[in-house]
CSV table of C-alpha atoms and ligand atoms in Angstrom, one decimal:
chain,number,residue,atom,x,y,z
A,1,MET,CA,20.6,204.7,258.8
A,2,SER,CA,20.9,201.0,259.5
A,3,PHE,CA,19.0,198.4,257.5
A,4,ASP,CA,16.9,197.5,260.5
A,5,GLU,CA,15.6,201.0,261.1
A,6,ARG,CA,13.8,201.2,257.8
A,7,LEU,CA,10.1,201.1,258.2
A,8,VAL,CA,9.7,200.4,254.5
A,9,ASP,CA,12.2,197.5,254.4
A,10,ALA,CA,10.5,194.4,253.1
A,11,GLU,CA,12.7,192.1,255.3
A,12,VAL,CA,11.4,190.9,258.6
A,13,ASP,CA,13.2,191.1,262.0
A,14,SER,CA,12.8,188.7,264.9
A,15,ASP,CA,10.5,191.0,267.0
A,16,GLU,CA,8.1,191.2,264.1
A,17,GLN,CA,7.7,187.5,263.6
A,18,ALA,CA,5.1,187.0,266.3
A,19,VAL,CA,2.9,189.8,265.0
A,20,GLU,CA,3.3,188.6,261.4
A,21,ALA,CA,2.2,185.1,262.5
A,22,ALA,CA,-1.0,186.6,264.0
A,23,LEU,CA,-1.8,188.5,260.8
A,24,ARG,CA,-1.2,185.7,258.3
A,25,PRO,CA,-4.2,184.5,256.3
A,26,LYS,CA,-4.8,180.8,257.2
A,27,GLN,CA,-6.8,179.6,254.2
A,28,LEU,CA,-6.6,180.3,250.4
A,29,GLY,CA,-9.9,182.1,250.5
A,30,GLU,CA,-8.5,184.7,253.0
A,31,PHE,CA,-5.4,185.3,250.9
A,32,ILE,CA,-5.7,188.7,249.2
A,33,GLY,CA,-4.5,189.5,245.7
A,34,GLN,CA,-2.4,187.3,243.4
A,35,PRO,CA,-5.7,186.1,241.6
A,36,LYS,CA,-3.9,183.9,239.0
A,37,VAL,CA,-1.7,182.2,241.6
A,38,ARG,CA,-4.6,181.6,243.9
A,39,GLU,CA,-6.8,180.1,241.1
A,40,GLN,CA,-4.0,177.8,239.8
A,41,LEU,CA,-3.0,176.7,243.3
A,42,ASP,CA,-6.6,176.0,244.2
A,43,LEU,CA,-6.8,173.6,241.3
A,44,VAL,CA,-3.5,171.9,242.2
A,45,LEU,CA,-4.6,171.4,245.8
A,46,ARG,CA,-8.2,170.3,245.1
A,47,ALA,CA,-7.0,167.7,242.5
A,48,ALA,CA,-4.5,166.4,245.0
A,49,ARG,CA,-7.1,166.1,247.7
A,50,ALA,CA,-9.5,164.4,245.4
A,51,ARG,CA,-6.9,161.8,244.5
A,52,GLY,CA,-6.1,161.4,248.2
A,53,GLY,CA,-2.4,162.0,247.4
A,54,THR,CA,0.2,164.6,248.2
A,55,ALA,CA,0.3,167.9,246.1
A,56,ASP,CA,3.0,168.4,243.5
A,57,HIS,CA,6.1,170.3,244.5
A,58,VAL,CA,5.6,174.1,244.4
A,59,LEU,CA,8.1,176.9,243.6
A,60,LEU,CA,7.2,180.4,244.7
A,61,SER,CA,9.2,183.3,243.4
A,62,GLY,CA,8.9,187.0,244.2
A,63,ALA,CA,10.3,189.9,246.3
A,64,PRO,CA,10.5,189.7,250.1
A,65,GLY,CA,7.2,190.3,252.0
A,66,LEU,CA,4.8,189.3,249.2
A,67,GLY,CA,3.4,186.2,251.0
A,68,LYS,CA,5.5,183.2,250.0
A,69,THR,CA,5.8,181.9,253.6
A,70,THR,CA,2.1,182.6,254.1
A,71,LEU,CA,1.2,180.6,251.0
A,72,SER,CA,3.3,177.6,252.0
A,73,MET,CA,1.5,177.5,255.3
A,74,ILE,CA,-1.8,177.7,253.5
A,75,ILE,CA,-0.8,174.8,251.3
A,76,ALA,CA,-0.2,172.7,254.4
A,77,ALA,CA,-3.4,173.8,256.0
A,78,GLU,CA,-5.5,173.1,252.8
A,79,MET,CA,-3.9,169.7,252.6
A,80,GLY,CA,-4.5,169.0,256.3
A,81,ALA,CA,-0.7,168.3,256.5
A,82,PRO,CA,2.0,169.4,259.0
A,83,ILE,CA,4.6,171.8,257.8
A,84,ARG,CA,8.4,171.9,258.4
A,85,ILE,CA,10.1,175.2,257.8
A,86,THR,CA,13.8,175.6,256.9
A,87,SER,CA,16.0,177.7,254.6
A,88,GLY,CA,18.7,177.2,252.0
A,89,PRO,CA,21.5,178.9,254.1
A,90,ALA,CA,20.6,176.5,257.0
A,91,ILE,CA,21.4,173.5,254.9
A,92,GLN,CA,25.1,173.6,254.2
A,93,HIS,CA,25.7,169.8,254.0
A,94,ALA,CA,23.9,167.1,252.3
A,95,GLY,CA,23.7,165.3,255.7
A,96,ASP,CA,21.6,168.3,257.1
A,97,LEU,CA,19.1,167.7,254.3
A,98,ALA,CA,19.1,163.9,254.7
A,99,ALA,CA,18.3,164.4,258.4
A,100,ILE,CA,15.3,166.6,257.6
A,101,LEU,CA,14.0,164.5,254.7
A,102,SER,CA,14.3,161.2,256.6
A,103,SER,CA,12.2,162.6,259.5
A,104,LEU,CA,9.3,163.8,257.3
A,105,GLN,CA,5.9,162.3,257.8
A,106,GLU,CA,3.8,161.1,254.9
A,107,GLY,CA,2.2,164.1,253.1
A,108,GLU,CA,4.2,166.7,255.1
A,109,VAL,CA,5.0,170.0,253.5
A,110,LEU,CA,8.7,171.0,253.6
A,111,PHE,CA,9.1,174.8,253.1
A,112,LEU,CA,12.5,175.7,251.9
A,113,ASP,CA,13.0,179.4,251.9
A,114,GLU,CA,15.8,181.0,249.9
A,115,ILE,CA,16.2,177.7,248.1
A,116,HIS,CA,18.7,179.3,245.7
A,117,ARG,CA,21.2,179.6,248.6
A,118,MET,CA,21.5,175.9,249.3
A,119,SER,CA,24.9,174.2,248.9
A,120,ARG,CA,25.5,172.2,245.7
A,121,PRO,CA,25.7,168.7,247.3
A,122,ALA,CA,22.5,169.3,249.2
A,123,GLU,CA,20.9,170.5,246.0
A,124,GLU,CA,21.9,167.3,244.2
A,125,MET,CA,20.4,165.2,247.0
A,126,LEU,CA,17.2,167.2,246.6
A,127,TYR,CA,16.9,166.3,242.9
A,128,MET,CA,16.5,162.6,243.7
A,129,ALA,CA,14.3,163.2,246.8
A,130,MET,CA,11.9,165.3,244.8
A,131,GLU,CA,11.7,162.9,241.9
A,132,ASP,CA,11.9,159.4,243.4
A,133,PHE,CA,11.3,160.1,247.1
A,134,ARG,CA,14.6,158.5,247.9
A,135,VAL,CA,18.1,159.6,249.0
A,136,ASP,CA,21.4,157.9,249.0
A,137,VAL,CA,23.1,158.3,252.3
A,138,ILE,CA,26.9,158.0,251.9
A,139,VAL,CA,28.5,156.1,254.7
A,140,GLY,CA,32.3,156.1,255.2
A,141,LYS,CA,34.9,158.0,253.2
A,142,GLY,CA,37.3,157.4,250.3
A,143,PRO,CA,37.3,154.1,248.4
A,144,GLY,CA,35.4,152.4,251.2
A,145,ALA,CA,32.4,154.8,251.0
A,146,THR,CA,29.1,153.2,250.3
A,147,ALA,CA,25.7,154.7,249.3
A,148,ILE,CA,22.8,153.3,251.3
A,149,PRO,CA,19.5,154.1,249.6
A,150,LEU,CA,16.8,155.4,252.0
A,151,GLU,CA,13.2,155.5,251.0
A,152,LEU,CA,11.3,158.7,251.9
A,153,PRO,CA,7.5,159.1,252.4
A,154,PRO,CA,5.8,161.2,249.7
A,155,PHE,CA,6.0,164.9,250.7
A,156,THR,CA,5.4,168.3,249.1
A,157,LEU,CA,8.4,170.6,248.7
A,158,VAL,CA,7.5,174.3,248.6
A,159,GLY,CA,10.6,176.2,247.5
A,160,ALA,CA,10.7,180.0,247.8
A,161,THR,CA,13.2,182.3,246.1
A,162,THR,CA,13.5,186.0,245.4
A,163,ARG,CA,15.7,185.1,242.4
A,164,ALA,CA,14.1,182.3,240.3
A,165,GLY,CA,16.7,183.0,237.6
A,166,LEU,CA,19.4,181.8,240.0
A,167,LEU,CA,18.0,178.3,240.3
A,168,PRO,CA,19.7,175.6,238.1
A,169,PRO,CA,17.3,174.3,235.5
A,170,PRO,CA,17.4,170.7,236.8
A,171,LEU,CA,16.0,171.9,240.1
A,172,ARG,CA,13.5,174.3,238.5
A,173,ASP,CA,12.2,171.5,236.3
A,174,ARG,CA,11.4,169.2,239.2
A,175,PHE,CA,8.7,171.6,240.5
A,176,GLY,CA,5.2,170.6,239.2
A,177,PHE,CA,3.8,174.1,239.8
A,178,THR,CA,5.7,177.3,239.6
A,179,ALA,CA,4.2,180.7,240.6
A,180,HIS,CA,5.6,184.2,240.4
A,181,MET,CA,4.2,186.6,243.0
A,182,GLU,CA,3.7,190.2,241.7
A,183,PHE,CA,3.7,193.4,243.7
A,184,TYR,CA,0.2,194.2,245.0
A,185,GLU,CA,-2.1,196.8,243.6
A,186,PRO,CA,-3.1,199.7,246.0
A,187,LYS,CA,-6.7,198.3,246.2
A,188,GLU,CA,-5.4,194.9,247.3
A,189,LEU,CA,-3.2,196.6,249.9
A,190,GLU,CA,-6.2,198.5,251.2
A,191,GLN,CA,-7.9,195.1,251.8
A,192,VAL,CA,-4.7,193.9,253.6
A,193,VAL,CA,-4.8,197.0,255.8
A,194,HIS,CA,-8.5,196.6,256.6
A,195,ARG,CA,-8.1,192.9,257.4
A,196,SER,CA,-5.1,193.5,259.7
A,197,ALA,CA,-6.8,196.4,261.4
A,198,GLN,CA,-9.7,194.2,262.2
A,199,LEU,CA,-7.4,191.6,263.7
A,200,LEU,CA,-5.5,194.2,265.7
A,201,GLU,CA,-8.8,195.8,266.8
A,202,VAL,CA,-8.0,199.2,265.5
A,203,ARG,CA,-10.6,201.3,263.8
A,204,THR,CA,-9.6,202.5,260.3
A,205,ASP,CA,-11.7,204.5,258.0
A,206,PRO,CA,-11.5,203.8,254.2
A,207,GLU,CA,-9.4,207.0,253.5
A,208,GLY,CA,-7.0,206.0,256.3
A,209,ALA,CA,-6.5,202.6,254.6
A,210,VAL,CA,-6.0,204.3,251.2
A,211,GLU,CA,-3.3,206.5,252.7
A,212,ILE,CA,-1.4,203.6,254.2
A,213,ALA,CA,-1.8,201.3,251.2
A,214,GLY,CA,-0.4,204.1,248.9
A,215,ARG,CA,2.8,204.2,250.9
A,216,SER,CA,3.4,200.5,251.2
A,217,ARG,CA,5.5,199.8,248.1
A,218,GLY,CA,3.2,197.1,246.8
A,219,THR,CA,4.1,194.9,249.7
A,220,PRO,CA,1.7,193.5,252.4
A,221,ARG,CA,4.5,193.2,255.0
A,222,ILE,CA,5.2,196.9,254.7
A,223,ALA,CA,1.4,197.7,254.8
A,224,ASN,CA,1.1,195.8,258.0
A,225,ARG,CA,4.2,197.5,259.5
A,226,LEU,CA,3.0,201.0,258.6
A,227,LEU,CA,-0.4,200.1,260.0
A,228,ARG,CA,1.1,199.3,263.3
A,229,ARG,CA,3.1,202.5,263.5
A,230,VAL,CA,0.0,204.6,262.5
A,231,ARG,CA,-2.0,202.8,265.2
A,232,ASP,CA,0.6,203.9,267.8
A,233,TYR,CA,0.3,207.5,266.6
A,234,ALA,CA,-3.5,207.3,266.6
A,235,GLN,CA,-3.5,206.0,270.2
A,236,VAL,CA,-1.1,208.6,271.5
A,237,LYS,CA,-1.9,211.7,269.5
A,238,ALA,CA,-5.5,211.2,268.3
A,239,ASP,CA,-8.6,209.3,269.5
A,240,GLY,CA,-7.4,205.9,268.3
A,241,VAL,CA,-9.2,206.0,264.9
A,242,ILE,CA,-7.0,205.9,261.8
A,243,THR,CA,-8.3,208.6,259.4
A,244,ARG,CA,-6.5,209.9,256.3
A,245,GLU,CA,-5.2,212.9,258.4
A,246,VAL,CA,-3.9,210.7,261.2
A,247,ALA,CA,-2.2,208.3,258.8
A,248,ALA,CA,-0.6,211.1,256.9
A,249,ALA,CA,0.6,212.9,260.0
A,250,ALA,CA,1.9,209.6,261.5
A,251,LEU,CA,3.9,208.6,258.4
A,252,GLU,CA,5.3,212.1,258.2
A,253,VAL,CA,6.7,211.5,261.7
A,254,TYR,CA,8.3,208.3,260.5
A,255,GLU,CA,9.5,210.0,257.3
A,256,VAL,CA,7.6,207.9,254.9
A,257,ASP,CA,6.4,210.2,252.1
A,258,GLY,CA,3.2,210.0,250.0
A,259,ARG,CA,4.7,207.6,247.6
A,260,GLY,CA,6.4,205.3,250.2
A,261,LEU,CA,9.9,206.8,249.9
A,262,ASP,CA,11.7,207.0,253.2
A,263,ARG,CA,14.7,209.1,254.4
A,264,LEU,CA,17.3,207.0,252.6
A,265,ASP,CA,15.4,207.0,249.3
A,266,ARG,CA,14.9,210.7,249.5
A,267,ALA,CA,18.6,211.3,250.4
A,268,VAL,CA,19.6,209.4,247.3
A,269,LEU,CA,17.3,211.3,245.1
A,270,GLY,CA,18.1,214.6,246.8
A,271,SER,CA,21.8,214.2,246.2
A,272,LEU,CA,21.4,213.0,242.7
A,273,LEU,CA,19.3,216.1,241.8
A,274,LYS,CA,20.9,218.8,243.9
A,275,LEU,CA,24.6,217.9,243.8
A,276,PHE,CA,24.8,216.2,240.4
A,277,GLY,CA,22.1,218.0,238.4
A,278,GLY,CA,20.2,214.7,237.9
A,279,GLY,CA,23.3,212.7,236.8
A,280,PRO,CA,24.7,210.6,235.3
A,281,VAL,CA,26.8,209.9,238.4
A,282,GLY,CA,28.6,206.8,239.4
A,283,LEU,CA,27.2,204.7,242.2
A,284,SER,CA,30.2,205.0,244.5
A,285,THR,CA,30.2,208.8,244.2
A,286,LEU,CA,26.4,208.9,245.0
A,287,ALA,CA,26.9,206.6,248.0
A,288,VAL,CA,29.7,208.9,249.4
A,289,ALA,CA,27.4,211.9,248.9
A,290,VAL,CA,24.6,210.2,250.8
A,291,GLY,CA,27.0,208.9,253.5
A,292,GLU,CA,26.0,205.3,253.0
A,293,GLU,CA,27.7,202.1,251.8
A,294,ARG,CA,27.6,201.5,248.1
A,295,GLU,CA,25.7,198.2,248.7
A,296,THR,CA,23.1,199.9,250.8
A,297,VAL,CA,22.3,202.4,248.0
A,298,GLU,CA,22.4,199.7,245.4
A,299,GLU,CA,20.4,197.0,247.1
A,300,VAL,CA,18.2,198.9,249.5
A,301,ALA,CA,17.2,202.2,247.9
A,302,GLU,CA,17.6,201.7,244.2
A,303,PRO,CA,15.3,198.8,243.4
A,304,PHE,CA,12.3,200.7,244.5
A,305,LEU,CA,13.4,204.0,243.0
A,306,VAL,CA,13.9,202.2,239.6
A,307,ARG,CA,10.6,200.4,239.9
A,308,GLU,CA,8.9,203.7,240.6
A,309,GLY,CA,10.5,205.2,237.5
A,310,LEU,CA,12.3,207.8,239.6
A,311,LEU,CA,15.9,206.6,238.8
A,312,ALA,CA,17.5,204.9,235.9
A,313,ARG,CA,20.7,202.8,235.9
A,314,THR,CA,22.6,203.6,232.7
A,315,PRO,CA,26.0,202.5,231.5
A,316,ARG,CA,27.3,206.1,232.3
A,317,GLY,CA,25.9,206.1,235.8
A,318,ARG,CA,22.7,206.8,237.7
A,319,VAL,CA,20.2,209.3,236.2
A,320,ALA,CA,17.2,210.9,237.7
A,321,THR,CA,14.0,210.8,235.6
A,322,PRO,CA,11.7,213.8,235.1
A,323,ALA,CA,9.3,212.1,237.6
A,324,ALA,CA,12.1,212.4,240.2
A,325,TRP,CA,12.4,216.2,239.8
A,326,ALA,CA,8.6,216.5,240.0
A,327,HIS,CA,8.4,214.2,243.1
A,328,MET,CA,11.1,216.1,245.0
A,329,GLY,CA,9.5,219.5,244.0
A,330,LEU,CA,12.6,220.6,242.1
A,331,THR,CA,13.1,222.1,238.7
A,332,PRO,CA,15.5,220.4,236.3
A,333,PRO,CA,18.3,222.5,234.8
A,334,GLN,CA,17.7,223.9,231.3
A,335,GLN,CA,17.1,221.1,228.8
A,336,SER,CA,19.6,222.7,226.4
A,337,SER,CA,22.5,222.0,228.8
A,338,ARG,CA,21.6,218.4,229.2
A,339,SER,CA,22.4,215.5,227.0
A,340,ALA,CA,19.7,213.3,225.4
A,341,SER,CA,20.0,210.7,228.2
A,342,GLY,CA,19.3,213.4,230.8
A,343,GLY,CA,22.9,214.1,231.9
A,344,PRO,CA,24.9,217.3,232.0
A,345,GLY,CA,27.9,215.5,230.7
A,346,GLN,CA,29.6,214.9,234.1
A,347,GLN,CA,30.6,211.4,233.5
A,348,GLY,CA,34.3,212.4,233.2
A,349,LEU,CA,34.2,213.5,236.8
A,350,PHE,CA,31.6,211.2,238.2
A,351,GLY,CA,31.4,208.2,235.8
A,352,ALA,CA,30.2,204.8,237.1
B,401,LIG,N1,-2.0,188.0,250.2
B,401,LIG,C1,-1.9,188.4,251.5
B,401,LIG,N2,-3.0,188.8,252.2
B,401,LIG,C2,-2.9,189.2,253.5
B,401,LIG,N3,-1.7,189.4,254.1
B,401,LIG,C3,-0.6,189.0,253.5
B,401,LIG,C4,-0.7,188.5,252.2
B,401,LIG,N4,0.6,188.2,251.8
B,401,LIG,C5,1.4,188.5,252.8
B,401,LIG,N5,0.7,189.0,253.9
B,401,LIG,C6,1.2,189.4,255.1
B,401,LIG,O1,2.5,189.9,254.9
B,401,LIG,C7,3.4,189.4,255.9
B,401,LIG,C8,4.6,188.9,255.1
B,401,LIG,O2,4.3,187.7,254.4
B,401,LIG,P1,5.3,186.5,254.2
B,401,LIG,O3,6.1,186.3,255.4
B,401,LIG,O4,4.5,185.3,253.8
B,401,LIG,O5,6.2,187.0,253.0
B,401,LIG,P2,7.4,186.3,252.3
B,401,LIG,O6,7.1,186.5,250.8
B,401,LIG,O7,7.5,184.9,252.8
B,401,LIG,O8,8.6,187.1,252.7
B,401,LIG,P3,10.1,186.6,252.8
B,401,LIG,O9,10.5,186.3,251.4
B,401,LIG,O10,10.8,187.9,253.3
B,401,LIG,O11,10.2,185.5,253.8
B,401,LIG,C9,2.7,188.4,256.7
B,401,LIG,O12,2.5,188.9,258.0
B,401,LIG,C10,1.3,188.2,256.1
B,401,LIG,O13,0.3,188.3,257.0
């Protein structure tokens, strides 16, 4: 299964961008969930507006699809400012960043996605730009090179990262406000589903929304994607209304189970339980058994399985938890033959 085929992947592909844009909340009041972040950000923005100045730089961290881009657009809208969107990997040279910074308007919001992936020289230029609204543009090379200082208009940088820990402290410290986005509660995802259903003009009853929310892995992007697939099913196979039965039947077709696991997740768990008695088993061995790349298993399937308490990464290899046996409807081998950490002592053969 390729990365793109996964309905529960929290990354976005290009076809989806237009639909996502239509479903984005435009104001802070429309943004569902993240109550602490909303409250704090509301204060930051109100105070900046009252002072008639620009808002402090904002750092948003959290997993893909939780609403970092959406929040950056809301910040611009609430400040009545334009927004420029770019990303760390797109800025490979300090000159790329200088070109963007020098063309910003006063008060503009610069959204820098994946800020942890910016090149080092660009990062150093950003320090000065954030603090003093100034950059030094280097003209010429070698001993004759000169630094020409360039004044910048005040702007608000909104940095987004999935890995706040990877940001160097000098960069992290230059953000006046830092917010960590959490995975969403099922109740909040139900609201996301209802709101999006209204915008897409599809009728969803409360139980239908519960069914979709419960399989959305705490992520609004996934909730919206599942909603669109269930809508297709409801149009073709039912009367267009999303009920619990329709949602469950549709998601069975797309192989997303009651807890949000898809074919890949279930293949990983299935192999771990049926072939290796629940582990411990090394990642490479598990990946071969599933017929996937090691990286796919590690980066795509495992984070959710670990978060759900279905799989544990131990020094001796991957181990299934009792919840995994229950979820897959299988019975664990006799407790007496298993070690305290849950393994049948296979690490000699299958060690990490
Ligand atoms: N709090 C929310 N309320 C309603 N919809 C939301 C919320 N957060 C995100 N969404 C929806 O989820 C989708 C993904 O959000 P967004 O693109 O902002 O995520 P992201 O964190 O920037 O992801 P990435 O890191 O992958 O760029 C958008 O279509 C948006 O409409």
